[in-house]
Amino acid sequence: MPYLRARMNKILAKPIIIAVDGFASCGKSTLAKDLAKALNYIYVDTGAMYRSVTLYCMENKVDIADPKAIDAALQAINIRFERATEDASLRVLLNDRDVTFDIRTDAVNAKVSDVATIGAVREAMVKQQHTYGVDKGLTMDGRDIGTVVFPEAELKLFVTASTDVRTQRRYDEMIAKGMEADFELIKANLLERDRIDSGRAISPLRRAEDAVLIDNSDLSRQQQLEVALRLAELAAKGGSDLSE
Ligand code: DC
């Protein structure tokens, strides 16, 4: 992609934090990753953290309704991100085991929103997420980054796309990976996750007042990146009212 190459290691006026929030499968991870690459920033996928906790609870038969069991599980969980040496892709390590693929199964998809409603889990994840922002130069994607984790982020993006576009993207992704895929089932799962994520009592998914809305239903990956990079340039120069 010539555009991505041309924009590689773009230097902003100062390092900033870019919070990227949005619904399931709306392309926010793609955007946050592309931004990190273009700006030479750290990228953190907070969904992967909630997924790792979920996988741990499933594998260790943790009763997620029992606060003591959750506390013990959180004590025993160590989540790290690492760059693969071969292709520089980001790996997720749960207690030193590579779970990059294991956290993306249907079984984890079906449980993760429930685990993400637990206050103690969110507290532990947010605490770790704060450590990544110390030196700025960070893009982080999730559901509560602009509202709870980094409400002071210089740039907040709220990414969205129509339900059918999101379903089709997830469908294509699964087919490309050789997985079985059912459009209506995927759509129902996405809508159910959106419902739980937006309706939970603690840190529900919502657009921060000062977040810029990017509807990428009709945008290519490059166009989306171009829009976000322009906003990042403005934000780093101290631009206000970016959401207007
Ligand atoms: O982005 P994702 O699909 O990998 O996220 C997995 C789940 O984790 C999703 O149901 C919402 C939850 N999540 C959250 O509650 N807060 C975040 N910051 C990130 C993800």
Tab-separated table of C-alpha atoms and ligand atoms in Angstrom:
chain	number	residue	atom	x	y	z
A	1	MET	CA	0.000	0.000	0.000
A	2	PRO	CA	1.896	3.069	-1.219
A	3	TYR	CA	-0.070	5.421	0.997
A	4	LEU	CA	0.817	3.545	4.158
A	5	ARG	CA	4.466	3.455	3.108
A	6	ALA	CA	4.592	7.134	2.246
A	7	ARG	CA	3.135	7.966	5.619
A	8	MET	CA	5.387	5.635	7.596
A	9	ASN	CA	6.879	7.205	10.682
A	10	LYS	CA	5.105	10.458	10.274
A	11	ILE	CA	6.214	12.777	13.039
A	12	LEU	CA	3.601	14.805	14.872
A	13	ALA	CA	4.227	18.100	16.680
A	14	LYS	CA	4.290	16.140	19.948
A	15	PRO	CA	3.508	12.569	21.024
A	16	ILE	CA	-0.159	12.087	21.841
A	17	ILE	CA	-2.606	9.421	23.024
A	18	ILE	CA	-5.175	8.326	20.463
A	19	ALA	CA	-8.230	6.578	21.917
A	20	VAL	CA	-10.221	4.492	19.436
A	21	ASP	CA	-13.610	3.217	20.576
A	22	GLY	CA	-16.515	1.617	18.781
A	23	PHE	CA	-18.845	-1.329	18.308
A	24	ALA	CA	-17.745	-4.910	17.654
A	25	SER	CA	-16.108	-5.531	14.251
A	26	CYS	CA	-16.317	-1.896	13.133
A	27	GLY	CA	-12.672	-1.750	12.039
A	28	LYS	CA	-11.350	0.105	15.068
A	29	SER	CA	-8.441	-2.296	15.615
A	30	THR	CA	-7.439	-1.956	11.971
A	31	LEU	CA	-7.476	1.816	12.305
A	32	ALA	CA	-5.622	1.858	15.632
A	33	LYS	CA	-2.983	-0.519	14.215
A	34	ASP	CA	-2.577	1.465	10.980
A	35	LEU	CA	-2.208	4.682	12.977
A	36	ALA	CA	0.408	3.122	15.246
A	37	LYS	CA	2.356	1.931	12.222
A	38	ALA	CA	2.181	5.283	10.456
A	39	LEU	CA	3.177	7.222	13.579
A	40	ASN	CA	5.590	4.650	15.002
A	41	TYR	CA	3.414	4.455	18.109
A	42	ILE	CA	2.685	1.631	20.549
A	43	TYR	CA	-0.627	-0.117	19.825
A	44	VAL	CA	-2.669	-1.756	22.560
A	45	ASP	CA	-5.711	-3.937	21.840
A	46	THR	CA	-7.701	-3.810	25.085
A	47	GLY	CA	-10.299	-6.259	23.753
A	48	ALA	CA	-7.503	-8.852	23.673
A	49	MET	CA	-6.990	-8.258	27.397
A	50	TYR	CA	-10.660	-8.951	28.235
A	51	ARG	CA	-10.530	-11.940	25.894
A	52	SER	CA	-7.457	-13.314	27.694
A	53	VAL	CA	-9.190	-13.071	31.085
A	54	THR	CA	-12.197	-14.851	29.560
A	55	LEU	CA	-10.029	-17.642	28.161
A	56	TYR	CA	-8.329	-18.094	31.523
A	57	CYS	CA	-11.707	-18.330	33.298
A	58	MET	CA	-13.005	-20.850	30.762
A	59	GLU	CA	-9.936	-23.050	30.881
A	60	ASN	CA	-9.706	-22.958	34.677
A	61	LYS	CA	-13.442	-23.285	35.277
A	62	VAL	CA	-13.580	-20.042	37.233
A	63	ASP	CA	-17.108	-19.254	38.439
A	64	ILE	CA	-17.406	-15.713	37.100
A	65	ALA	CA	-20.356	-15.030	39.420
A	66	ASP	CA	-18.096	-15.548	42.458
A	67	PRO	CA	-16.114	-12.366	43.287
A	68	LYS	CA	-13.528	-14.312	45.310
A	69	ALA	CA	-12.872	-16.663	42.410
A	70	ILE	CA	-12.513	-13.679	40.073
A	71	ASP	CA	-10.041	-11.986	42.440
A	72	ALA	CA	-7.959	-15.176	42.661
A	73	ALA	CA	-8.025	-15.503	38.873
A	74	LEU	CA	-6.907	-11.890	38.418
A	75	GLN	CA	-3.997	-12.489	40.798
A	76	ALA	CA	-2.938	-15.471	38.697
A	77	ILE	CA	-3.256	-13.751	35.321
A	78	ASN	CA	-0.395	-12.024	33.541
A	79	ILE	CA	-1.122	-10.512	30.126
A	80	ARG	CA	1.624	-9.212	27.868
A	81	PHE	CA	1.920	-8.059	24.280
A	82	GLU	CA	4.942	-9.003	22.226
A	83	ARG	CA	6.069	-8.421	18.659
A	84	ALA	CA	6.694	-11.578	16.647
A	85	THR	CA	10.232	-11.592	15.268
A	86	GLU	CA	9.224	-13.057	11.869
A	87	ASP	CA	6.572	-10.582	10.764
A	88	ALA	CA	6.367	-7.956	13.552
A	89	SER	CA	2.732	-8.914	14.196
A	90	LEU	CA	1.464	-8.416	17.715
A	91	ARG	CA	1.172	-11.510	19.899
A	92	VAL	CA	-0.878	-11.783	23.064
A	93	LEU	CA	0.701	-13.764	25.894
A	94	LEU	CA	-1.352	-15.122	28.778
A	95	ASN	CA	0.997	-16.308	31.525
A	96	ASP	CA	3.734	-16.581	28.878
A	97	ARG	CA	1.629	-18.721	26.536
A	98	ASP	CA	0.803	-17.379	23.089
A	99	VAL	CA	-3.014	-17.065	23.007
A	100	THR	CA	-3.267	-14.759	19.988
A	101	PHE	CA	-5.539	-17.213	18.172
A	102	ASP	CA	-7.175	-18.973	21.123
A	103	ILE	CA	-8.806	-15.729	22.282
A	104	ARG	CA	-10.663	-15.309	18.942
A	105	THR	CA	-12.789	-18.463	19.008
A	106	ASP	CA	-16.605	-18.470	18.987
A	107	ALA	CA	-16.556	-19.835	22.527
A	108	VAL	CA	-14.604	-16.805	23.764
A	109	ASN	CA	-16.740	-14.465	21.613
A	110	ALA	CA	-19.835	-15.791	23.341
A	111	LYS	CA	-18.496	-15.193	26.877
A	112	VAL	CA	-16.262	-12.151	26.708
A	113	SER	CA	-18.949	-9.485	27.021
A	114	ASP	CA	-20.149	-11.032	30.287
A	115	VAL	CA	-16.624	-11.146	31.712
A	116	ALA	CA	-16.136	-7.523	30.642
A	117	THR	CA	-19.105	-6.447	32.807
A	118	ILE	CA	-17.279	-7.477	36.012
A	119	GLY	CA	-16.025	-4.455	37.976
A	120	ALA	CA	-12.920	-6.143	39.405
A	121	VAL	CA	-11.873	-7.299	35.927
A	122	ARG	CA	-12.289	-3.807	34.482
A	123	GLU	CA	-10.375	-2.250	37.363
A	124	ALA	CA	-7.411	-4.578	36.852
A	125	MET	CA	-7.392	-4.090	33.068
A	126	VAL	CA	-7.662	-0.290	33.282
A	127	LYS	CA	-4.793	-0.186	35.790
A	128	GLN	CA	-2.569	-2.065	33.339
A	129	GLN	CA	-3.816	0.053	30.402
A	130	HIS	CA	-2.769	3.256	32.213
A	131	THR	CA	0.835	2.051	32.318
A	132	TYR	CA	1.005	2.035	28.505
A	133	GLY	CA	0.186	5.750	28.329
A	134	VAL	CA	2.998	7.066	30.515
A	135	ASP	CA	5.165	8.232	27.602
A	136	LYS	CA	2.227	8.924	25.233
A	137	GLY	CA	2.859	7.874	21.621
A	138	LEU	CA	0.043	5.359	22.004
A	139	THR	CA	-3.009	4.194	20.098
A	140	MET	CA	-5.399	2.090	22.143
A	141	ASP	CA	-8.669	0.583	20.997
A	142	GLY	CA	-11.635	-0.664	23.005
A	143	ARG	CA	-14.990	0.475	24.318
A	144	ASP	CA	-14.145	2.863	27.181
A	145	ILE	CA	-10.776	4.301	26.200
A	146	GLY	CA	-11.964	7.848	25.521
A	147	THR	CA	-14.478	7.857	28.372
A	148	VAL	CA	-12.722	6.029	31.228
A	149	VAL	CA	-9.153	4.899	30.508
A	150	PHE	CA	-7.778	8.078	28.911
A	151	PRO	CA	-10.458	10.770	29.147
A	152	GLU	CA	-7.616	13.275	28.669
A	153	ALA	CA	-6.469	11.710	25.366
A	154	GLU	CA	-5.538	14.377	22.834
A	155	LEU	CA	-7.521	12.566	20.119
A	156	LYS	CA	-10.604	10.401	20.593
A	157	LEU	CA	-12.119	8.548	17.681
A	158	PHE	CA	-15.463	6.767	17.756
A	159	VAL	CA	-15.595	4.345	14.847
A	160	THR	CA	-18.796	2.963	13.445
A	161	ALA	CA	-20.175	1.167	10.381
A	162	SER	CA	-23.595	-0.221	9.483
A	163	THR	CA	-24.512	-3.608	10.999
A	164	ASP	CA	-24.547	-5.296	7.588
A	165	VAL	CA	-21.112	-3.934	6.681
A	166	ARG	CA	-19.711	-5.091	10.034
A	167	THR	CA	-21.296	-8.527	9.618
A	168	GLN	CA	-19.953	-8.885	6.076
A	169	ARG	CA	-16.419	-7.971	7.210
A	170	ARG	CA	-16.495	-10.545	9.996
A	171	TYR	CA	-17.983	-13.107	7.583
A	172	ASP	CA	-15.232	-12.500	4.990
A	173	GLU	CA	-12.566	-12.690	7.708
A	174	MET	CA	-13.835	-16.083	8.891
A	175	ILE	CA	-14.144	-17.484	5.359
A	176	ALA	CA	-10.599	-16.284	4.592
A	177	LYS	CA	-9.393	-18.181	7.661
A	178	GLY	CA	-11.160	-21.333	6.414
A	179	MET	CA	-13.734	-21.179	9.214
A	180	GLU	CA	-17.429	-21.935	8.807
A	181	ALA	CA	-19.512	-18.786	8.739
A	182	ASP	CA	-23.223	-18.030	8.866
A	183	PHE	CA	-24.138	-14.407	8.068
A	184	GLU	CA	-27.296	-14.276	10.208
A	185	LEU	CA	-25.597	-15.929	13.164
A	186	ILE	CA	-22.655	-13.532	13.026
A	187	LYS	CA	-25.061	-10.600	12.832
A	188	ALA	CA	-27.024	-11.830	15.860
A	189	ASN	CA	-23.778	-12.286	17.826
A	190	LEU	CA	-22.559	-8.777	16.932
A	191	LEU	CA	-25.855	-7.193	17.950
A	192	GLU	CA	-25.920	-9.151	21.196
A	193	ARG	CA	-22.380	-8.039	22.063
A	194	ASP	CA	-23.253	-4.423	21.226
A	195	ARG	CA	-26.306	-4.697	23.470
A	196	ILE	CA	-24.303	-6.014	26.442
A	197	ASP	CA	-21.371	-3.618	25.878
A	198	SER	CA	-23.641	-0.554	25.613
A	199	GLY	CA	-26.045	-1.570	28.370
A	200	ARG	CA	-23.704	-2.594	31.173
A	201	ALA	CA	-23.616	-0.567	34.404
A	202	ILE	CA	-19.829	-0.047	34.522
A	203	SER	CA	-18.071	1.816	31.709
A	204	PRO	CA	-20.672	1.172	29.016
A	205	LEU	CA	-19.692	1.721	25.409
A	206	ARG	CA	-20.585	5.264	24.490
A	207	ARG	CA	-19.120	8.021	22.401
A	208	ALA	CA	-17.230	10.578	24.488
A	209	GLU	CA	-18.637	14.060	23.942
A	210	ASP	CA	-15.394	15.220	22.362
A	211	ALA	CA	-14.818	12.108	20.253
A	212	VAL	CA	-14.762	12.428	16.471
A	213	LEU	CA	-17.223	10.077	14.778
A	214	ILE	CA	-15.812	8.118	11.837
A	215	ASP	CA	-18.416	6.100	9.930
A	216	ASN	CA	-16.312	3.866	7.716
A	217	SER	CA	-19.194	2.020	5.972
A	218	ASP	CA	-18.116	3.610	2.684
A	219	LEU	CA	-14.457	4.309	3.409
A	220	SER	CA	-11.504	2.197	2.331
A	221	ARG	CA	-8.828	1.319	4.867
A	222	GLN	CA	-6.544	3.978	3.413
A	223	GLN	CA	-9.227	6.652	3.385
A	224	GLN	CA	-10.037	5.921	7.013
A	225	LEU	CA	-6.360	6.197	7.932
A	226	GLU	CA	-5.977	9.428	5.992
A	227	VAL	CA	-8.874	11.039	7.870
A	228	ALA	CA	-7.491	9.898	11.237
A	229	LEU	CA	-3.945	11.053	10.460
A	230	ARG	CA	-5.199	14.534	9.589
A	231	LEU	CA	-7.048	14.633	12.909
A	232	ALA	CA	-3.924	13.400	14.740
A	233	GLU	CA	-1.883	16.210	13.176
A	234	LEU	CA	-4.413	18.772	14.369
A	235	ALA	CA	-4.658	17.193	17.823
A	236	ALA	CA	-0.881	17.208	18.263
A	237	LYS	CA	-0.841	20.920	17.432
A	238	GLY	CA	-3.381	21.438	20.208
A	239	GLY	CA	-6.414	21.729	17.913
A	240	SER	CA	-9.703	21.963	19.772
A	241	ASP	CA	-13.254	21.182	18.653
A	242	LEU	CA	-12.082	18.252	16.560
A	243	SER	CA	-15.441	16.586	17.125
A	244	GLU	CA	-17.282	19.311	15.189
B	1	DC	O1	-12.866	-5.431	20.639
B	1	DC	P1	-13.154	-6.895	20.972
B	1	DC	O2	-14.290	-7.478	20.172
B	1	DC	O3	-11.941	-7.753	20.921
B	1	DC	O4	-13.645	-6.876	22.502
B	1	DC	C1	-14.009	-8.039	23.166
B	1	DC	C2	-14.996	-7.737	24.278
B	1	DC	O5	-14.349	-7.037	25.331
B	1	DC	C3	-16.212	-6.931	23.875
B	1	DC	O6	-17.396	-7.667	24.103
B	1	DC	C4	-16.227	-5.732	24.765
B	1	DC	C5	-15.125	-5.939	25.740
B	1	DC	N1	-14.270	-4.757	25.859
B	1	DC	C6	-14.581	-3.859	26.846
B	1	DC	O7	-15.566	-4.015	27.546
B	1	DC	N2	-13.772	-2.783	27.031
B	1	DC	C7	-12.707	-2.585	26.253
B	1	DC	N3	-11.933	-1.523	26.472
B	1	DC	C8	-12.399	-3.496	25.222
B	1	DC	C9	-13.207	-4.573	25.036
